[in-house]
Amino acid sequence: MPRLLEKIDSPADLKGLSPAALEELAAELRHEIITTVTNTGGHLASNLGVVELTIALHRVFNSPRDKIVWDVGHQSYVHKLLTGRRHEFGSLRQYGGLSGFTCRDESEHDPFGAGHASTSVSAALGMVIARDLSGDDYHVVAVIGDGAITAGMSFEALNHAGHLGSRLIVILNDNGMSISPTVGALAKLLSRVRFNQRLRKVKTRGKKIISALPRGEDLWQLSQKLEDRFKEFFMPTPIWEELGFTYIGPIDGHNLHDLETVLTQVRNSANKPTLLHVVTTKGKGYSPAESNAVYFHGVSAKGGGNGEIASYSEVFAQTMLRLAREEPRLVVITPAMPEGNCLSIVEAEFPERVFDVGICEQHAVTFAAGMATQGLIPVVAIYSTFLQRAFDQLIHDVCLQNLPVVFAIDRGGIVGDDGKTHQGTFDISYLTLIPNLVVAAPKDENELQHLLYTAVKSGCPMAVRYPRGAGLGVTLDAELHEIPIGEGEVLRYGENVAILALGASVAPSLKAANKLSTRGIEATVVNARFTRPLDTSLINELSGRIKRIVTVEENVLTGGFGSSVNQLLHESGRCDLQVKNVGIPDEFIEHGTQAILRAKYGLDAEGIAKQVLELFPDSVSEFSLKVEGKAKTA
Ligand SMILES: Cc1ncc(C[n+]2csc(CCOP(=O)(O)OP(=O)(O)O)c2C)c(N)n1
């Protein structure tokens, strides 16, 4: 029998379905998501938790006229399946396929693109004001999780929305989880509501009142009645109401009938900011994900990863554990990413020295700065893309005061399947311009541990940036040692060209040099290690003897490592050189595997060799023929 899903080409096709058909559709959606995402990789548990909520939203509201703004966008797969993208769903997160997040270019049903958390209420409020100024009357609904709502930006937006008093609907999708259990006082408050037995009784009585209401009764009056009657039980109400919102809930996010009833009421009667508290189960309907929502928050693509070789994140965590044993002042801070940073081993031994601060990157950095003023040695474990959020905190709170905070920057460079919103291709640029900050990138996982050790010992602000994924499989030294700050190393000698490579680009540059050697071109390869300060004496010495210089980095060329080298060469008056900068062009990088993207941007060995060869015009055509020939036989 054909699936119901086959007939859903737009949200309009949902409207005539019976309750039984909707239940059937919910099951089909879950099945589709489980089978696809276990293959493509992606955010599994979060999507399974919002199946009924998404169906109800699309039945009650009229997208794209009404705007549904998904926070983060990682839970938008059901929305994608219901808004005309089901045929392409198998291409989720694949190169050239659907994005794993909401994306304005992808569909008119995605009024706001996302990937980073906690933007939905601000964006939705902006739409509300645009609507009101233009005299229109569509609805704007922000859907935000209990993790994302803890961020400062969400509170700034809620505060402003309450102040403006305009008609905005915020749905709090409360599953008690961020990636790990949500942290903080608000999370505690919400969990009291979810689990308070007395409140459950109140909910049952409240439901009876709702069903007894005459049709069309004003929702505001309804919530007043409930509030008057059971005020002492509605613990979270004061918070939202003090912020200027009408609070409704909590309601069961897997009961389609209740969801539709309440959403319809909200749609018809809300005339000010309204927060609807919906309780869902992360991973709903797939028992492995329900029982381990942390593990199933994001699953890897089939065949992805290299289980044998330790990842950079694992080596980071092992090093932290080792250093924490020796150095009692060391503390580690993570903004809601303890799993991604593999911090469980450190937390298990030093629970009082690992701080998950929630999705609060700005707070994480200034919190660390405060710790450093009192003699602690804070290590902020953070993804490159999320540190962008805390740029001013880096400058104003850490570097301006020259405080010894260590930044362990994971997922630097091309990250792959998460795409445009998550590529770590800007950090070298935004870090290099900050006075006092040392910026380093290891050539492999062994050097990572030494650079982390160096950073902890350094007594100054220092960032160590490393890539996503498995290391190179090199042996990890038993003893840690400091690496002199600002010192690069020459890994290979050759007189025709000097390749100065940073971090993850060192290994492919060495391979490229070997390829070039077969063409009679001998390259010096330098592991730059530091992009701030640069190894000026080494670069000046090399540029004095070698007339062709190539820089390689997985970062945008603007303001990157190559740009710093150019500046140095310019300042040193080396205008007689041929210089080429290899890196990311001035654009946002799509999703796709790291291998595909590195090949596309010429950052693998083949691509680097090809670009170096452009400095040797006489050899180019012969070399390209060779590369093409290889590709054909491969
Ligand atoms: C600024 C930022 N920091 C961290 C993340 C990584 N991240 C993606 S989803 C997520 C958890 C979101 O939790 P919640 O909002 O409760 O949604 P749920 O997955 O539980 O439905 C986190 C921390 C991010 N996307 N953006």
XYZ file of C-alpha atoms and ligand atoms in Angstrom:
660
model
C 0.000 0.000 0.000
C 1.420 3.436 -0.873
C 2.459 5.483 2.085
C 0.444 8.530 3.111
C 3.679 10.485 2.967
C 3.771 10.024 -0.812
C 0.754 12.300 -1.059
C 2.162 15.123 1.035
C 3.694 17.638 -1.327
C 2.938 20.667 0.771
C 1.426 21.440 4.174
C -1.965 21.940 2.498
C -2.095 18.171 1.902
C -2.158 17.604 5.664
C -5.307 19.519 6.281
C -7.898 16.931 5.273
C -6.367 13.951 7.057
C -8.321 12.099 9.746
C -6.871 11.602 13.243
C -6.104 7.965 12.405
C -4.360 8.974 9.174
C -2.316 11.529 11.053
C -1.128 8.889 13.509
C -0.192 6.718 10.549
C 1.635 9.619 8.943
C 3.558 10.278 12.166
C 4.735 6.658 12.141
C 5.775 6.937 8.480
C 7.701 10.134 9.158
C 9.566 8.470 12.003
C 10.393 5.502 9.816
C 11.610 7.755 7.000
C 13.788 9.752 9.373
C 15.301 6.722 11.061
C 16.141 4.946 7.792
C 17.523 8.042 6.094
C 19.450 9.571 8.982
C 21.125 6.336 10.023
C 22.515 6.360 6.482
C 23.280 10.038 5.899
C 24.085 10.975 9.478
C 22.372 13.879 11.189
C 20.288 14.956 14.146
C 18.173 11.916 14.829
C 16.727 12.188 18.325
C 15.765 15.867 18.113
C 13.714 15.209 14.966
C 11.938 12.143 16.320
C 10.816 14.315 19.221
C 9.032 16.922 17.105
C 7.018 14.752 14.691
C 3.605 15.540 16.187
C 4.517 19.153 16.932
C 5.543 19.725 13.309
C 2.410 18.087 11.924
C 0.231 20.157 14.247
C 2.038 23.392 13.384
C 1.548 22.794 9.668
C -2.121 21.942 10.124
C -2.910 24.948 12.273
C -0.707 27.535 10.594
C -0.470 28.384 6.949
C 3.193 28.234 5.908
C 4.793 29.968 4.015
C 2.445 32.883 4.662
C 2.721 32.228 8.390
C 6.376 32.044 9.371
C 7.678 29.078 11.351
C 11.194 29.773 12.629
C 13.023 26.694 13.894
C 15.783 27.429 16.359
C 19.108 25.826 15.359
C 17.207 24.181 12.507
C 18.606 20.769 13.419
C 15.090 19.514 14.200
C 13.611 20.631 10.875
C 13.692 17.268 9.055
C 9.964 16.588 9.591
C 9.295 20.121 8.417
C 11.407 19.433 5.309
C 9.492 16.229 4.606
C 6.159 18.039 4.858
C 7.155 21.068 2.813
C 7.909 19.545 -0.569
C 11.419 18.245 0.063
C 10.699 14.561 0.626
C 12.019 13.494 -2.790
C 15.438 14.930 -1.960
C 15.428 13.771 1.641
C 17.910 10.956 0.878
C 20.440 13.638 -0.075
C 20.333 15.195 3.396
C 23.763 16.608 4.343
C 25.315 15.101 1.185
C 27.319 17.261 -1.182
C 24.856 19.092 -3.414
C 21.902 17.791 -1.390
C 19.594 19.149 1.273
C 21.111 21.036 4.173
C 20.859 19.545 7.654
C 19.445 22.845 8.876
C 16.883 25.377 7.721
C 18.058 27.403 4.794
C 16.370 30.294 3.024
C 17.778 29.213 -0.359
C 16.239 25.794 0.018
C 12.561 26.536 0.494
C 10.063 29.334 0.920
C 8.961 27.425 4.017
C 12.292 28.267 5.690
C 11.840 31.949 6.483
C 15.097 32.031 8.434
C 18.265 29.981 8.045
C 20.034 28.613 11.114
C 22.610 26.154 12.398
C 23.780 28.060 15.439
C 21.465 28.053 18.429
C 19.253 30.659 20.025
C 18.529 32.985 17.115
C 14.858 32.128 16.564
C 13.160 34.536 18.953
C 15.188 37.529 17.733
C 14.557 36.653 14.088
C 10.878 35.984 14.682
C 10.500 39.259 16.562
C 12.087 41.082 13.631
C 9.515 39.479 11.327
C 6.721 40.473 13.697
C 7.774 44.113 13.550
C 8.075 43.990 9.733
C 4.584 42.489 9.601
C 3.097 45.125 11.875
C 4.778 48.006 10.081
C 3.471 46.773 6.744
C -0.043 46.344 8.125
C -0.074 42.587 7.426
C -1.482 40.010 9.822
C 0.319 36.709 9.342
C 1.506 34.682 12.317
C 5.106 34.280 13.370
C 6.023 31.207 15.403
C 9.466 30.560 16.881
C 10.128 26.974 17.972
C 12.971 26.789 20.463
C 14.325 23.980 22.641
C 14.911 24.134 26.366
C 18.645 24.019 25.594
C 18.671 26.892 23.141
C 16.418 29.061 25.265
C 19.067 29.231 28.000
C 21.402 31.326 25.828
C 21.795 35.010 26.552
C 20.596 35.914 23.094
C 17.269 34.156 23.650
C 16.747 36.050 26.871
C 17.634 39.326 25.199
C 14.983 38.608 22.573
C 12.339 37.495 25.081
C 13.005 40.614 27.115
C 12.586 42.799 24.053
C 9.510 40.925 22.826
C 7.824 41.405 26.188
C 8.676 45.083 26.065
C 7.237 45.526 22.570
C 4.129 43.496 23.396
C 3.509 42.538 19.754
C 1.801 39.324 18.682
C 4.504 36.652 18.620
C 4.192 32.966 19.387
C 7.107 31.169 21.002
C 6.890 27.418 21.372
C 9.216 26.054 23.992
C 10.002 22.480 22.952
C 10.992 21.106 26.320
C 12.593 17.668 26.284
C 14.910 18.293 29.218
C 17.897 17.910 26.948
C 20.338 20.093 25.124
C 22.814 17.632 23.615
C 23.422 16.534 27.193
C 20.859 17.243 29.902
C 20.159 20.969 29.880
C 21.977 22.826 32.632
C 20.960 25.776 34.767
C 18.294 27.146 37.021
C 15.743 27.464 34.233
C 16.258 23.799 33.353
C 15.599 22.891 36.984
C 12.458 24.976 36.986
C 11.197 23.318 33.816
C 11.947 19.867 35.119
C 10.024 20.628 38.303
C 7.056 21.390 36.107
C 7.470 18.283 34.034
C 7.829 15.927 36.909
C 5.759 17.437 39.622
C 2.998 14.973 40.374
C 0.745 17.622 41.788
C 1.067 19.569 38.605
C 0.126 16.549 36.565
C -3.157 16.434 38.433
C -3.608 20.095 37.761
C -2.959 19.466 34.077
C -5.701 16.851 33.960
C -8.136 19.224 35.615
C -6.946 22.025 33.360
C -7.619 19.878 30.301
C -11.160 19.302 31.486
C -11.645 23.033 31.757
C -10.336 23.544 28.230
C -12.679 20.954 26.774
C -15.611 22.445 28.692
C -14.991 25.900 27.323
C -17.424 27.244 24.768
C -15.787 27.498 21.326
C -14.014 30.743 20.698
C -13.558 31.588 24.356
C -10.626 33.872 24.705
C -7.384 32.092 25.505
C -6.246 34.847 27.766
C -9.347 34.349 29.920
C -8.654 30.650 29.923
C -5.131 31.020 31.205
C -6.364 33.529 33.786
C -8.897 31.013 35.035
C -6.312 28.302 35.273
C -3.865 30.594 36.927
C -6.329 31.881 39.507
C -7.383 28.434 40.409
C -4.065 26.683 40.653
C -1.666 29.526 40.960
C 0.704 27.935 43.412
C 1.306 25.008 41.051
C 2.264 27.043 37.995
C 5.847 27.495 38.983
C 7.296 28.713 35.692
C 4.460 31.106 34.939
C 5.882 34.079 36.813
C 9.123 34.054 34.834
C 7.435 34.260 31.433
C 4.693 36.519 32.619
C 7.159 38.897 34.230
C 8.855 39.036 30.849
C 5.543 40.129 29.344
C 4.408 36.809 27.838
C 1.192 34.907 28.259
C 2.311 31.457 29.416
C 0.357 28.373 28.408
C 1.274 24.831 29.290
C 2.811 22.487 29.813
C 1.091 20.355 27.189
C 1.917 16.905 25.854
C 3.883 17.360 22.636
C 3.009 13.902 21.355
C -0.746 14.270 21.631
C -1.799 15.584 18.251
C -5.315 16.403 19.358
C -4.199 18.486 22.342
C -1.497 20.190 20.325
C -3.921 21.212 17.603
C -6.541 22.371 20.077
C -4.158 24.596 21.979
C -2.312 25.859 18.884
C -5.639 26.788 17.311
C -6.616 28.669 20.458
C -3.299 30.485 20.456
C -3.577 31.298 16.753
C -7.114 32.661 17.153
C -6.761 34.599 20.351
C -3.196 35.605 21.088
C -2.745 39.336 20.806
C 0.550 39.704 22.648
C 3.709 37.601 23.050
C 2.647 34.097 24.004
C 4.815 31.228 25.164
C 3.437 27.756 24.721
C 5.310 25.166 26.755
C 5.278 21.808 24.960
C 6.804 18.753 26.601
C 8.336 16.201 24.243
C 10.536 13.132 24.478
C 13.778 13.318 22.584
C 14.081 10.257 20.333
C 10.356 9.492 20.640
C 9.268 6.278 18.946
C 12.733 4.763 18.533
C 13.661 3.022 21.743
C 17.475 3.165 21.359
C 17.212 6.956 20.925
C 14.644 7.381 23.693
C 16.874 5.562 26.138
C 20.085 7.277 25.001
C 19.142 10.657 23.582
C 22.664 11.992 24.099
C 24.210 9.376 21.833
C 21.437 9.713 19.250
C 21.364 13.517 19.257
C 23.590 13.400 16.197
C 24.552 10.196 14.430
C 27.383 9.727 11.934
C 26.904 8.770 8.331
C 27.277 5.080 7.517
C 30.913 4.247 6.911
C 32.029 7.570 8.336
C 34.849 8.030 10.827
C 37.937 6.031 11.519
C 37.322 4.092 14.709
C 40.912 2.851 14.908
C 42.699 6.176 15.129
C 42.124 8.534 18.040
C 40.375 11.751 17.070
C 41.859 15.152 17.815
C 39.013 15.673 20.309
C 39.948 12.468 22.131
C 43.606 13.440 22.304
C 42.555 16.866 23.603
C 40.522 15.251 26.395
C 43.260 12.746 27.281
C 45.725 15.616 27.524
C 43.369 17.601 29.739
C 42.981 14.636 32.050
C 46.717 14.247 32.277
C 47.308 17.940 32.881
C 44.473 18.181 35.420
C 46.199 15.493 37.485
C 49.404 17.527 37.576
C 47.992 21.025 37.723
C 45.290 21.672 40.334
C 44.588 25.141 38.919
C 43.448 23.743 35.580
C 39.703 23.927 34.880
C 37.823 23.116 31.673
C 34.784 24.974 30.379
C 32.456 23.766 27.652
C 29.461 25.623 26.238
C 27.095 22.642 25.958
C 29.459 20.392 24.009
C 30.939 17.928 26.549
C 30.343 14.990 24.172
C 31.778 16.635 21.085
C 34.864 17.573 23.076
C 35.049 14.055 24.597
C 35.196 15.553 28.080
C 33.489 12.709 29.944
C 36.840 11.189 30.971
C 37.924 14.449 32.586
C 34.533 15.008 34.178
C 34.525 11.490 35.633
C 37.739 12.156 37.559
C 37.406 15.888 38.193
C 33.686 16.686 38.242
C 34.323 19.902 40.171
C 36.728 21.196 37.551
C 34.668 20.718 34.379
C 31.947 23.296 33.735
C 29.186 22.860 31.171
C 27.738 26.371 31.005
C 24.981 25.623 28.479
C 24.767 27.100 24.981
C 26.396 30.273 26.238
C 29.659 30.882 24.391
C 29.941 34.513 25.447
C 29.461 33.653 29.083
C 31.915 30.740 28.755
C 34.714 33.073 27.660
C 34.143 35.836 30.212
C 33.579 33.236 32.936
C 37.004 31.836 32.040
C 38.487 35.339 32.121
C 37.145 35.824 35.632
C 38.637 32.528 36.733
C 41.998 33.512 35.279
C 42.052 36.732 37.314
C 42.047 34.562 40.428
C 44.886 32.296 39.397
C 43.031 29.429 37.789
C 44.137 28.163 34.388
C 40.924 27.905 32.402
C 40.739 25.952 29.173
C 37.744 26.865 27.035
C 36.936 23.822 24.908
C 34.965 25.196 22.020
C 34.197 24.599 18.352
C 35.707 27.118 15.985
C 32.333 28.118 14.557
C 30.759 28.702 17.977
C 33.655 30.812 19.251
C 32.553 33.370 16.644
C 29.766 34.186 19.101
C 32.278 35.338 21.709
C 34.496 37.582 19.609
C 34.176 40.634 21.827
C 34.635 38.565 24.972
C 37.878 37.253 23.470
C 39.088 40.764 22.788
C 37.659 42.770 25.663
C 37.635 40.322 28.534
C 40.575 38.042 27.798
C 43.184 39.530 25.491
C 42.915 43.184 26.422
C 43.606 42.172 30.013
C 46.192 39.646 28.854
C 44.604 36.894 30.924
C 45.994 33.384 30.605
C 42.964 31.641 29.148
C 43.574 28.663 26.866
C 41.257 28.198 23.900
C 41.122 24.616 22.666
C 39.455 25.232 19.341
C 37.998 22.055 17.892
C 36.559 21.675 14.354
C 38.916 24.275 12.878
C 38.905 24.265 9.073
C 36.537 22.269 6.902
C 34.083 20.324 9.046
C 32.054 18.658 6.321
C 28.438 17.603 6.534
C 27.114 20.350 8.813
C 27.934 22.837 6.094
C 27.926 26.595 5.811
C 26.918 27.395 9.361
C 29.510 25.149 10.936
C 32.695 25.373 8.860
C 35.595 26.500 11.020
C 37.153 28.542 8.267
C 37.287 31.984 9.856
C 39.088 31.451 13.155
C 42.670 32.042 12.023
C 41.575 35.422 10.657
C 39.567 36.546 13.648
C 42.156 35.284 16.129
C 45.219 36.628 14.375
C 44.087 40.207 14.593
C 43.836 40.252 18.409
C 46.834 41.652 20.338
C 48.380 39.465 23.075
C 46.870 36.245 21.755
C 49.127 33.372 20.706
C 47.567 31.328 17.908
C 48.828 27.837 17.134
C 47.734 24.860 15.044
C 49.310 21.392 15.378
C 50.414 19.331 12.404
C 49.135 16.142 14.072
C 47.604 14.821 17.284
C 50.982 14.346 18.952
C 51.836 17.991 18.432
C 48.356 18.869 19.716
C 49.199 17.476 23.151
C 52.486 19.395 23.273
C 50.835 22.631 22.175
C 48.118 22.233 24.804
C 50.814 21.679 27.402
C 52.624 24.768 26.094
C 49.410 26.800 26.294
C 48.711 25.759 29.878
C 52.273 26.680 30.866
C 52.395 29.873 28.796
C 50.828 32.357 31.224
C 49.268 34.260 28.316
C 46.087 33.906 26.274
C 46.678 31.160 23.750
C 44.502 29.445 21.153
C 45.251 25.971 19.833
C 43.194 25.197 16.762
C 42.776 21.656 15.449
C 40.610 19.908 12.882
C 37.537 17.745 13.105
C 37.973 13.999 12.987
C 40.656 11.369 13.300
C 44.287 12.270 13.835
C 47.000 10.987 11.527
C 47.603 7.894 13.621
C 51.026 9.020 14.824
C 52.531 7.795 18.080
C 51.773 9.969 21.080
C 54.895 10.893 23.053
C 54.834 9.691 26.641
C 56.409 12.911 27.952
C 54.912 16.308 27.217
C 57.192 19.214 26.438
C 56.809 22.899 25.722
C 57.172 24.095 22.160
C 58.907 27.469 21.926
C 56.201 30.014 21.107
C 56.490 31.342 17.585
C 58.796 28.606 16.339
C 58.025 26.668 13.197
C 59.902 23.581 11.995
C 61.323 22.576 8.659
C 60.136 19.090 7.781
C 61.658 18.771 4.348
C 64.356 20.575 2.426
C 64.278 21.626 -1.224
C 65.528 24.659 -3.086
C 62.844 25.328 -5.706
C 59.904 26.344 -3.562
C 59.072 26.758 0.130
C 55.650 25.536 1.235
C 54.644 27.058 4.558
C 51.723 25.036 5.883
C 49.540 25.444 8.930
C 47.924 22.715 11.037
C 45.944 20.133 9.092
C 47.476 21.390 5.841
C 50.960 20.206 6.804
C 50.411 16.506 6.015
C 48.938 17.046 2.521
C 51.662 19.625 1.821
C 54.307 17.001 2.557
C 52.562 14.594 0.201
C 52.329 17.333 -2.395
C 56.079 17.918 -2.042
C 56.734 14.245 -2.744
C 54.581 14.429 -5.866
C 56.438 17.542 -6.986
C 59.729 15.805 -6.454
C 58.791 13.257 -9.103
C 58.504 16.243 -11.471
C 61.956 17.420 -10.551
C 60.725 20.192 -8.279
C 62.180 20.117 -4.806
C 60.182 21.774 -2.069
C 61.025 22.850 1.439
C 58.040 22.159 3.673
C 57.575 24.102 6.885
C 55.221 23.240 9.676
C 54.419 26.832 10.650
C 52.787 25.825 13.958
C 52.147 29.444 14.943
C 50.323 32.019 12.914
C 50.704 34.541 15.690
C 53.513 35.214 16.367
C 54.927 34.079 13.053
C 58.370 32.551 12.916
C 59.779 35.678 11.310
C 63.414 34.631 11.352
C 62.645 31.311 9.660
C 60.419 32.923 7.025
C 62.923 35.703 6.357
C 65.755 33.210 6.105
C 63.830 30.994 3.668
C 62.610 33.878 1.563
C 66.191 35.070 1.318
C 67.169 31.918 -0.558
C 64.000 30.497 -2.106
C 62.185 32.675 -4.576
C 58.870 30.888 -4.611
C 56.780 30.832 -1.428
C 53.459 29.043 -1.050
C 51.302 29.235 2.075
C 48.637 26.606 2.779
C 45.849 26.747 5.345
C 42.268 25.615 5.897
C 41.002 29.096 6.544
C 39.688 31.944 4.450
C 42.510 33.690 2.641
C 41.324 37.070 3.862
C 43.225 37.821 7.031
C 44.506 34.268 7.335
C 47.936 32.750 7.833
C 48.960 33.479 4.238
C 47.900 37.049 4.632
C 50.154 37.391 7.710
C 53.059 35.887 5.755
C 52.404 38.305 2.872
C 52.491 41.198 5.297
C 55.759 40.013 6.793
C 57.350 39.565 3.367
C 56.123 42.996 2.362
C 57.479 44.562 5.542
C 60.791 42.763 5.002
C 60.998 44.256 1.531
C 60.924 40.882 -0.252
C 59.201 42.130 -3.351
C 61.206 39.930 -5.691
C 59.368 36.762 -4.703
C 56.597 34.766 -6.312
C 54.046 34.148 -3.569
C 50.920 32.029 -3.700
C 48.350 31.672 -0.944
C 46.342 28.446 -0.882
C 43.230 28.419 1.286
C 39.499 28.999 1.319
C 38.211 31.628 -1.105
C 35.898 34.438 -0.100
C 32.747 32.344 0.236
C 30.677 30.181 2.574
C 31.434 26.500 2.138
C 28.577 24.089 1.437
C 28.040 20.748 3.142
C 29.751 17.618 1.868
C 32.391 15.275 3.200
C 35.703 16.778 4.264
C 37.403 14.816 1.468
C 35.105 16.196 -1.230
C 35.442 19.753 0.011
C 39.215 19.575 0.450
C 39.509 18.305 -3.108
C 37.149 21.024 -4.351
C 39.182 23.810 -2.771
C 42.555 22.364 -3.693
C 43.515 21.590 -0.108
C 44.389 17.939 -0.567
C 47.823 16.790 -1.721
C 46.819 16.775 -5.374
C 45.311 20.235 -5.204
C 48.255 21.714 -3.329
C 50.744 20.200 -5.791
C 48.744 21.576 -8.703
C 48.711 25.066 -7.250
C 52.426 24.988 -6.451
C 53.034 23.968 -10.030
C 51.358 27.109 -11.258
C 54.541 28.849 -10.134
C 56.412 26.645 -12.615
C 54.600 27.373 -15.864
C 56.828 25.121 -17.918
C 55.863 22.041 -15.904
C 52.130 22.675 -15.610
C 50.691 21.010 -18.661
C 52.721 17.857 -18.230
C 51.758 17.630 -14.547
C 48.050 18.166 -15.168
C 48.119 15.416 -17.732
C 49.647 13.139 -15.148
C 47.052 14.040 -12.489
C 44.204 13.588 -14.953
C 45.616 10.293 -16.136
C 45.771 9.069 -12.560
C 42.192 10.136 -11.893
C 41.060 8.228 -14.974
C 42.696 4.989 -13.966
C 41.595 5.293 -10.308
C 25.762 28.613 19.207
C 25.674 27.118 19.186
N 26.303 26.397 20.150
C 26.220 25.043 20.128
C 25.501 24.398 19.157
C 25.483 22.874 19.083
N 24.118 22.362 19.318
C 23.328 21.960 18.303
S 21.847 21.412 18.814
C 22.262 21.686 20.418
C 21.305 21.352 21.504
C 20.059 22.136 21.401
O 19.226 21.765 22.445
P 17.706 22.127 22.411
O 17.550 23.527 21.971
O 17.110 21.765 23.712
O 17.142 21.224 21.235
P 16.929 19.614 21.211
O 18.028 19.063 20.373
O 16.947 19.100 22.597
O 15.626 19.429 20.560
C 23.547 22.206 20.544
C 24.223 22.538 21.805
C 24.885 25.186 18.179
N 24.209 24.648 17.160
N 24.971 26.537 18.226
